[in-house]
Short mmCIF file of C-alpha atoms in Angstrom, two decimals:
data_model
loop_
_atom_site.label_atom_id
_atom_site.label_comp_id
_atom_site.label_asym_id
_atom_site.label_seq_id
_atom_site.Cartn_x
_atom_site.Cartn_y
_atom_site.Cartn_z
CA UNK A 21 53.59 150.37 144.01
CA UNK A 22 54.77 147.66 141.60
CA UNK A 23 55.18 144.17 143.10
CA UNK A 24 58.70 143.17 144.10
CA UNK A 25 59.85 140.07 142.17
CA UNK A 26 60.77 136.98 144.13
CA UNK A 27 64.54 136.92 144.68
CA UNK A 28 64.74 133.09 144.70
CA UNK A 29 63.06 132.89 141.29
CA UNK A 30 65.55 135.41 139.87
CA UNK A 31 68.49 133.44 141.27
CA UNK A 32 67.14 130.17 139.85
CA UNK A 33 66.60 131.77 136.46
CA UNK A 34 70.16 133.12 136.44
CA UNK A 35 71.52 129.70 137.40
CA UNK A 36 69.60 128.06 134.57
CA UNK A 37 70.96 130.62 132.12
CA UNK A 38 74.52 130.01 133.33
CA UNK A 39 74.08 126.24 133.02
CA UNK A 40 72.60 126.61 129.53
CA UNK A 41 75.48 128.86 128.48
CA UNK A 42 78.00 126.37 129.87
CA UNK A 43 76.36 123.50 127.97
CA UNK A 44 76.35 125.56 124.78
CA UNK A 45 79.98 126.67 124.94
CA UNK A 46 81.38 123.32 126.11
CA UNK A 47 79.24 121.04 123.96
CA UNK A 48 82.33 120.15 121.91
CA UNK A 49 83.73 118.32 124.96
CA UNK A 50 80.63 116.16 125.40
CA UNK A 51 82.07 113.15 123.55
CA UNK A 52 85.38 112.88 125.48
CA UNK A 53 83.63 113.51 128.81
CA UNK A 54 81.04 110.79 128.17
CA UNK A 55 83.75 108.38 127.03
CA UNK A 56 85.80 109.11 130.15
CA UNK A 57 82.78 108.60 132.42
CA UNK A 58 81.95 105.28 130.77
CA UNK A 59 85.52 103.98 131.08
CA UNK A 60 85.67 105.22 134.67
CA UNK A 61 82.40 103.51 135.63
CA UNK A 62 83.44 100.24 133.99
CA UNK A 63 86.91 100.13 135.54
CA UNK A 64 86.05 101.61 138.95
CA UNK A 65 86.24 98.32 140.96
CA UNK A 66 89.73 97.63 139.58
CA UNK A 67 90.74 101.22 140.29
CA UNK A 68 89.67 100.89 143.93
CA UNK A 69 92.00 97.93 144.25
CA UNK A 70 94.76 100.07 142.80
CA UNK A 71 94.06 102.81 145.35
CA UNK A 72 94.41 100.30 148.19
CA UNK A 73 97.63 98.97 146.67
CA UNK A 74 98.98 102.55 146.46
CA UNK A 75 98.20 103.22 150.10
CA UNK A 76 95.29 105.55 149.44
CA UNK A 77 97.25 107.93 147.17
CA UNK A 78 94.62 108.68 144.56
CA UNK A 79 96.90 110.75 142.30
CA UNK A 80 99.38 107.89 141.94
CA UNK A 81 96.60 105.32 141.47
CA UNK A 82 94.91 107.52 138.84
CA UNK A 83 98.19 107.94 136.93
CA UNK A 84 98.82 104.17 136.90
CA UNK A 85 95.21 103.46 135.86
CA UNK A 86 95.52 105.97 133.04
CA UNK A 87 98.71 104.28 131.85
CA UNK A 88 96.96 100.91 131.85
CA UNK A 89 94.06 102.35 129.80
CA UNK A 90 96.49 103.76 127.23
CA UNK A 91 98.49 100.54 126.89
CA UNK A 92 95.56 98.11 126.96
CA UNK A 93 92.84 100.08 125.15
CA UNK A 94 94.03 103.17 123.26
CA UNK A 95 97.15 101.80 121.53
CA UNK A 96 95.63 98.52 120.22
CA UNK A 97 92.45 100.23 119.02
CA UNK A 98 94.46 102.96 117.27
CA UNK A 99 96.62 100.42 115.45
CA UNK A 100 93.61 98.33 114.41
CA UNK A 101 91.74 101.40 113.18
CA UNK A 102 94.81 102.62 111.25
CA UNK A 103 95.27 99.35 109.37
CA UNK A 104 91.53 98.97 108.81
CA UNK A 105 91.29 102.42 107.23
CA UNK A 106 94.30 101.65 105.01
CA UNK A 107 92.64 98.45 103.82
CA UNK A 108 89.37 100.32 103.32
CA UNK A 109 91.18 102.88 101.16
CA UNK A 110 92.64 100.09 99.03
CA UNK A 111 89.19 98.54 98.71
CA UNK A 112 87.62 101.81 97.57
CA UNK A 113 90.47 102.31 95.09
CA UNK A 114 89.72 98.85 93.67
CA UNK A 115 86.04 99.78 93.42
CA UNK A 116 86.98 102.93 91.53
CA UNK A 117 88.91 100.84 89.02
CA UNK A 118 86.00 98.42 88.69
CA UNK A 119 83.63 101.32 88.13
CA UNK A 120 85.93 102.81 85.51
CA UNK A 121 86.55 99.67 83.47
CA UNK A 122 83.89 97.19 84.56
CA UNK A 123 84.69 93.73 85.91
CA UNK A 124 83.61 90.16 85.17
CA UNK A 125 81.90 88.24 87.98
CA UNK A 126 84.36 86.70 90.46
CA UNK A 127 84.98 83.01 90.20
CA UNK A 128 83.74 82.35 93.73
CA UNK A 129 80.30 83.77 92.84
CA UNK A 130 80.03 81.49 89.83
CA UNK A 131 81.08 78.54 92.01
CA UNK A 132 78.30 79.05 94.55
CA UNK A 133 75.90 76.10 94.55
CA UNK A 134 72.37 76.59 93.17
CA UNK A 135 72.53 80.40 92.90
CA UNK A 136 76.00 80.95 91.41
CA UNK A 137 74.95 81.04 87.76
CA UNK A 138 72.03 83.35 88.44
CA UNK A 139 74.16 85.77 90.48
CA UNK A 140 76.84 85.74 87.78
CA UNK A 141 74.24 86.65 85.18
CA UNK A 142 73.00 89.57 87.29
CA UNK A 143 76.62 90.66 87.83
CA UNK A 144 77.30 90.78 84.07
CA UNK A 145 74.09 92.70 83.40
CA UNK A 146 74.36 95.28 86.20
CA UNK A 147 78.04 95.50 87.23
CA UNK A 148 80.04 94.28 84.26
CA UNK A 149 79.71 97.50 82.26
CA UNK A 150 81.79 100.63 82.92
CA UNK A 151 80.26 103.09 85.44
CA UNK A 152 77.56 100.56 86.38
CA UNK A 153 78.84 100.27 89.95
CA UNK A 154 78.73 104.03 90.42
CA UNK A 155 75.14 104.16 89.21
CA UNK A 156 74.13 101.50 91.73
CA UNK A 157 75.94 103.25 94.58
CA UNK A 158 74.32 106.57 93.71
CA UNK A 159 70.93 104.88 93.50
CA UNK A 160 71.28 103.21 96.90
CA UNK A 161 73.10 105.89 98.91
CA UNK A 162 72.71 109.10 96.93
CA UNK A 163 76.52 109.50 96.87
CA UNK A 164 78.97 109.19 94.00
CA UNK A 165 81.74 106.66 94.49
CA UNK A 166 84.27 109.48 94.23
CA UNK A 167 82.62 111.21 97.19
CA UNK A 168 82.89 107.99 99.19
CA UNK A 169 86.58 107.75 98.31
CA UNK A 170 87.14 111.33 99.48
CA UNK A 171 85.29 110.53 102.71
CA UNK A 172 87.66 107.61 103.34
CA UNK A 173 90.67 109.82 102.65
CA UNK A 174 89.35 112.50 105.01
CA UNK A 175 88.77 109.88 107.69
CA UNK A 176 92.35 108.66 107.37
CA UNK A 177 93.72 112.19 107.38
CA UNK A 178 91.64 113.57 110.26
CA UNK A 179 94.04 112.19 112.84
CA UNK A 180 94.52 115.52 114.64
CA UNK A 181 90.86 115.83 115.63
CA UNK A 182 90.76 112.23 116.84
CA UNK A 183 94.01 112.67 118.78
CA UNK A 184 92.65 115.80 120.51
CA UNK A 185 89.46 113.94 121.42
CA UNK A 186 91.48 111.08 122.93
CA UNK A 187 93.71 113.56 124.79
CA UNK A 188 90.72 115.39 126.31
CA UNK A 189 89.20 112.02 127.24
CA UNK A 190 92.38 110.93 129.04
CA UNK A 191 92.61 114.23 130.93
CA UNK A 192 88.98 113.92 132.01
CA UNK A 193 89.48 110.26 132.93
CA UNK A 194 92.40 111.17 135.22
CA UNK A 195 90.22 113.51 137.26
CA UNK A 196 87.34 111.01 137.21
CA UNK A 197 89.70 108.51 138.86
CA UNK A 198 91.31 111.02 141.20
CA UNK A 199 88.19 112.85 142.41
CA UNK A 200 85.50 110.28 141.57
CA UNK A 201 84.61 109.43 145.18
CA UNK A 202 84.24 113.10 146.14
CA UNK A 203 82.14 113.87 143.03
CA UNK A 204 79.93 110.84 143.77
CA UNK A 205 79.34 112.13 147.31
CA UNK A 206 78.29 115.53 146.00
CA UNK A 207 75.94 113.91 143.48
CA UNK A 208 74.42 111.81 146.27
CA UNK A 209 73.73 114.95 148.28
CA UNK A 210 71.96 116.63 145.34
CA UNK A 211 70.18 113.45 144.25
CA UNK A 212 68.78 112.72 147.71
CA UNK A 213 67.44 116.25 147.84
CA UNK A 214 65.76 116.00 144.41
CA UNK A 215 64.66 112.31 144.54
CA UNK A 216 64.60 111.36 148.21
CA UNK A 217 62.85 108.01 147.64
CA UNK A 218 64.30 106.77 144.34
CA UNK A 219 67.87 108.09 144.42
CA UNK A 220 69.40 105.19 146.35
CA UNK A 221 68.10 102.69 143.81
CA UNK A 222 69.08 104.84 140.81
CA UNK A 223 72.56 105.48 142.19
CA UNK A 224 73.16 101.72 142.41
CA UNK A 225 71.57 100.88 139.06
CA UNK A 226 73.50 103.39 136.94
CA UNK A 227 77.10 102.21 137.70
CA UNK A 228 76.09 98.55 137.48
CA UNK A 229 74.34 99.13 134.14
CA UNK A 230 77.28 101.03 132.64
CA UNK A 231 79.79 98.42 133.81
CA UNK A 232 77.67 95.51 132.54
CA UNK A 233 77.04 97.17 129.18
CA UNK A 234 80.67 98.09 128.58
CA UNK A 235 81.88 94.64 129.62
CA UNK A 236 79.12 92.66 127.98
CA UNK A 237 79.06 94.62 124.73
CA UNK A 238 82.27 96.60 124.34
CA UNK A 239 85.06 94.41 125.69
CA UNK A 240 83.59 91.17 124.42
CA UNK A 241 82.99 92.75 120.99
CA UNK A 242 86.64 93.86 120.87
CA UNK A 243 87.75 90.37 121.87
CA UNK A 244 85.60 88.73 119.21
CA UNK A 245 86.91 91.14 116.58
CA UNK A 246 90.52 90.30 117.51
CA UNK A 247 89.99 86.53 117.68
CA UNK A 248 88.00 86.31 114.47
CA UNK A 249 90.34 88.76 112.72
CA UNK A 250 93.25 86.42 113.47
CA UNK A 251 91.12 83.53 112.20
CA UNK A 252 90.46 85.46 108.96
CA UNK A 253 94.20 85.98 108.54
CA UNK A 254 94.94 82.29 109.14
CA UNK A 255 92.21 81.29 106.66
CA UNK A 256 93.69 83.57 104.00
CA UNK A 257 90.80 86.02 103.70
CA UNK A 258 91.66 89.33 101.98
CA UNK A 259 91.75 92.42 104.26
CA UNK A 260 91.64 90.49 107.55
CA UNK A 261 92.12 93.62 109.72
CA UNK A 262 89.24 95.44 108.07
CA UNK A 263 87.01 92.38 108.40
CA UNK A 264 88.07 91.92 112.02
CA UNK A 265 87.18 95.52 112.86
CA UNK A 266 83.86 95.15 111.03
CA UNK A 267 83.18 91.92 112.96
CA UNK A 268 83.93 93.69 116.24
CA UNK A 269 81.46 96.44 115.35
CA UNK A 270 78.87 93.86 114.28
CA UNK A 271 79.39 91.98 117.56
CA UNK A 272 77.89 94.96 119.38
CA UNK A 273 74.55 93.96 117.82
CA UNK A 274 73.01 90.64 118.96
CA UNK A 275 73.63 88.12 116.21
CA UNK A 276 76.10 90.35 114.38
CA UNK A 277 79.23 88.25 114.98
CA UNK A 278 77.68 84.95 113.74
CA UNK A 279 76.43 86.74 110.62
CA UNK A 280 79.91 88.14 109.95
CA UNK A 281 81.93 84.94 110.15
CA UNK A 282 79.18 82.98 108.35
CA UNK A 283 79.35 85.33 105.35
CA UNK A 284 83.15 85.14 105.31
CA UNK A 285 82.96 81.34 105.52
CA UNK A 286 80.56 81.27 102.56
CA UNK A 287 82.98 83.46 100.62
CA UNK A 288 85.81 81.00 101.29
CA UNK A 289 83.66 78.02 100.26
CA UNK A 290 82.51 79.77 97.09
CA UNK A 291 86.08 80.76 96.15
CA UNK A 292 87.21 77.13 96.26
CA UNK A 293 88.68 76.99 99.78
CA UNK A 294 86.22 74.48 101.19
CA UNK A 295 88.14 73.32 104.24
CA UNK A 296 89.21 76.87 105.14
CA UNK A 297 85.57 77.98 105.08
CA UNK A 298 84.40 74.98 107.10
CA UNK A 299 87.22 75.46 109.61
CA UNK A 300 86.47 79.17 109.99
CA UNK A 301 82.78 78.49 110.57
CA UNK A 302 83.58 75.77 113.13
CA UNK A 303 86.09 78.01 114.94
CA UNK A 304 83.62 80.92 115.02
CA UNK A 305 80.85 78.69 116.38
CA UNK A 306 83.12 77.28 119.11
CA UNK A 307 84.38 80.75 120.05
CA UNK A 308 80.84 82.12 120.21
CA UNK A 309 79.71 79.22 122.39
CA UNK A 310 82.62 79.75 124.81
CA UNK A 311 81.96 83.50 125.02
CA UNK A 312 78.20 83.22 125.58
CA UNK A 313 78.33 80.29 128.00
CA UNK A 314 81.44 80.98 130.08
CA UNK A 315 83.08 84.40 129.61
CA UNK A 316 80.04 86.64 129.41
CA UNK A 317 78.34 85.29 132.58
CA UNK A 318 81.64 85.52 134.51
CA UNK A 319 82.41 89.06 133.41
CA UNK A 320 78.91 90.48 133.61
CA UNK A 321 77.21 88.21 136.11
CA UNK A 322 74.61 87.30 133.49
CA UNK A 323 73.72 88.52 130.01
CA UNK A 324 73.12 92.20 129.46
CA UNK A 325 69.35 92.37 129.27
CA UNK A 326 69.21 95.08 126.64
CA UNK A 327 66.66 94.44 123.87
CA UNK A 328 67.74 94.40 120.25
CA UNK A 329 65.91 97.57 119.19
CA UNK A 330 67.44 99.90 121.86
CA UNK A 331 70.88 98.40 121.09
CA UNK A 332 70.46 99.04 117.37
CA UNK A 333 69.15 102.58 117.91
CA UNK A 334 72.01 103.27 120.34
CA UNK A 335 74.60 102.13 117.79
CA UNK A 336 73.17 104.04 114.83
CA UNK A 337 72.38 107.17 116.83
CA UNK A 338 75.75 107.07 118.59
CA UNK A 339 77.71 106.80 115.33
CA UNK A 340 75.64 109.52 113.67
CA UNK A 341 76.04 111.91 116.61
CA UNK A 342 79.48 111.13 118.06
CA UNK A 343 81.37 109.17 115.43
CA UNK A 344 83.39 106.12 116.40
CA UNK A 345 83.11 106.88 120.12
CA UNK A 346 79.33 106.69 119.73
CA UNK A 347 79.61 102.95 119.06
CA UNK A 348 80.12 102.55 122.80
CA UNK A 349 78.44 105.69 124.15
CA UNK A 350 75.16 105.08 122.30
CA UNK A 351 74.41 101.56 123.65
CA UNK A 352 75.42 102.66 127.17
CA UNK A 353 73.01 105.60 127.11
CA UNK A 354 70.24 103.37 125.79
CA UNK A 355 71.00 100.82 128.52
CA UNK A 356 70.72 103.60 131.11
CA UNK A 357 67.37 104.70 129.70
CA UNK A 358 66.07 101.12 129.76
CA UNK A 359 67.37 100.60 133.32
CA UNK A 360 65.82 103.85 134.58
CA UNK A 361 62.54 102.94 132.88
CA UNK A 362 62.52 99.51 134.55
CA UNK A 363 63.41 100.99 137.93
CA UNK A 364 60.62 103.53 137.59
CA UNK A 365 58.13 100.77 136.75
CA UNK A 366 59.43 98.76 139.70
CA UNK A 367 58.97 101.68 142.06
CA UNK A 368 55.44 102.24 140.76
CA UNK A 369 54.52 98.55 141.18
CA UNK A 370 56.05 98.46 144.68
CA UNK A 371 54.16 101.53 145.86
CA UNK A 372 50.79 100.75 147.47
CA UNK A 373 47.78 101.92 145.48
CA UNK A 374 46.00 104.95 146.86
CA UNK A 375 43.09 104.13 149.12
CA UNK A 376 39.70 104.84 147.65
CA UNK A 377 37.44 106.64 150.08
CA UNK A 378 33.79 106.37 149.12
CA UNK A 379 31.95 109.65 148.99
CA UNK A 380 29.56 110.23 151.88
CA UNK A 381 25.94 109.50 151.18
CA UNK A 382 23.65 112.42 150.97
CA UNK A 383 21.24 110.89 153.48
CA UNK A 384 23.99 110.15 155.98
CA UNK A 385 25.27 113.69 155.70
CA UNK A 386 21.89 115.05 156.83
CA UNK A 387 21.26 115.47 160.51
CA UNK A 388 18.20 113.83 161.94
#
């Protein structure tokens, strides 16, 4: 008689197949769901205050919180991205013209102290001739400049896909707000069954890590991009919106914001606007000092202790995998991995070492 298979193993195998099929068919919704979870984790303390103000009506509190997210986050970011892409399209069009006809070195490069004449000579040799810029771009990136221009145009025209992603994110965020407490209770039940000793620590570390990362990296980076973008506009820098958005992205990386406004300040000094460059550098230094010494500790409760390499990998991997949303999802996921790794090491160091029992001696084991 053939052996009867274990029914529990069959059920578990079927459940795994169903979960795998669900992940495969709904993988397109991964980006909006992750974005909604990150925003929900970061804004959950404020949402709880809104629930108390609404008398415990979670549907009303979730609707008001969603409206606040749209007004405060979605609309400003959409406008900034729209103008930045328009300025980027104009910049690429200018590069196409330079590649077609060649261009003499800019005056601000020739005016740079010590290295201006040398850089101008290199410019004339390698970029002053027609099609020289395209050859350099193809050598460095493997792409023709025309392909880059078409990529910019496709990015500006792919508004429908981005709008659908934002819409799915907002729908998911509404239910995260509305049913978040109940979902967290169900996850606690499952987590305590799977990890009975470590789940309580992990369940406290994950929301705190997400909130600290989003506040310490995302919101402060957006603020620095806005403040320095306005400073670029006041200083008369070309394409201030594009440079402000680029500075906000660079601010996600430690040391990225100082590098951005320092390069722009050097451009102003080299182009003959000495006091504008000095003023921009002074304003950026003061703003960075205020953010790092006052705002960041108040918002986060201390600096986000995420090393440079995981932050960089999170940014690059997030953008490559998820696009613009990955700028925030990638560092958060890396912060979670680092936090779980540290908590695991902490649990291992806190656990007592196993007692070593010496093996019985052969003589003692013998009976007299």
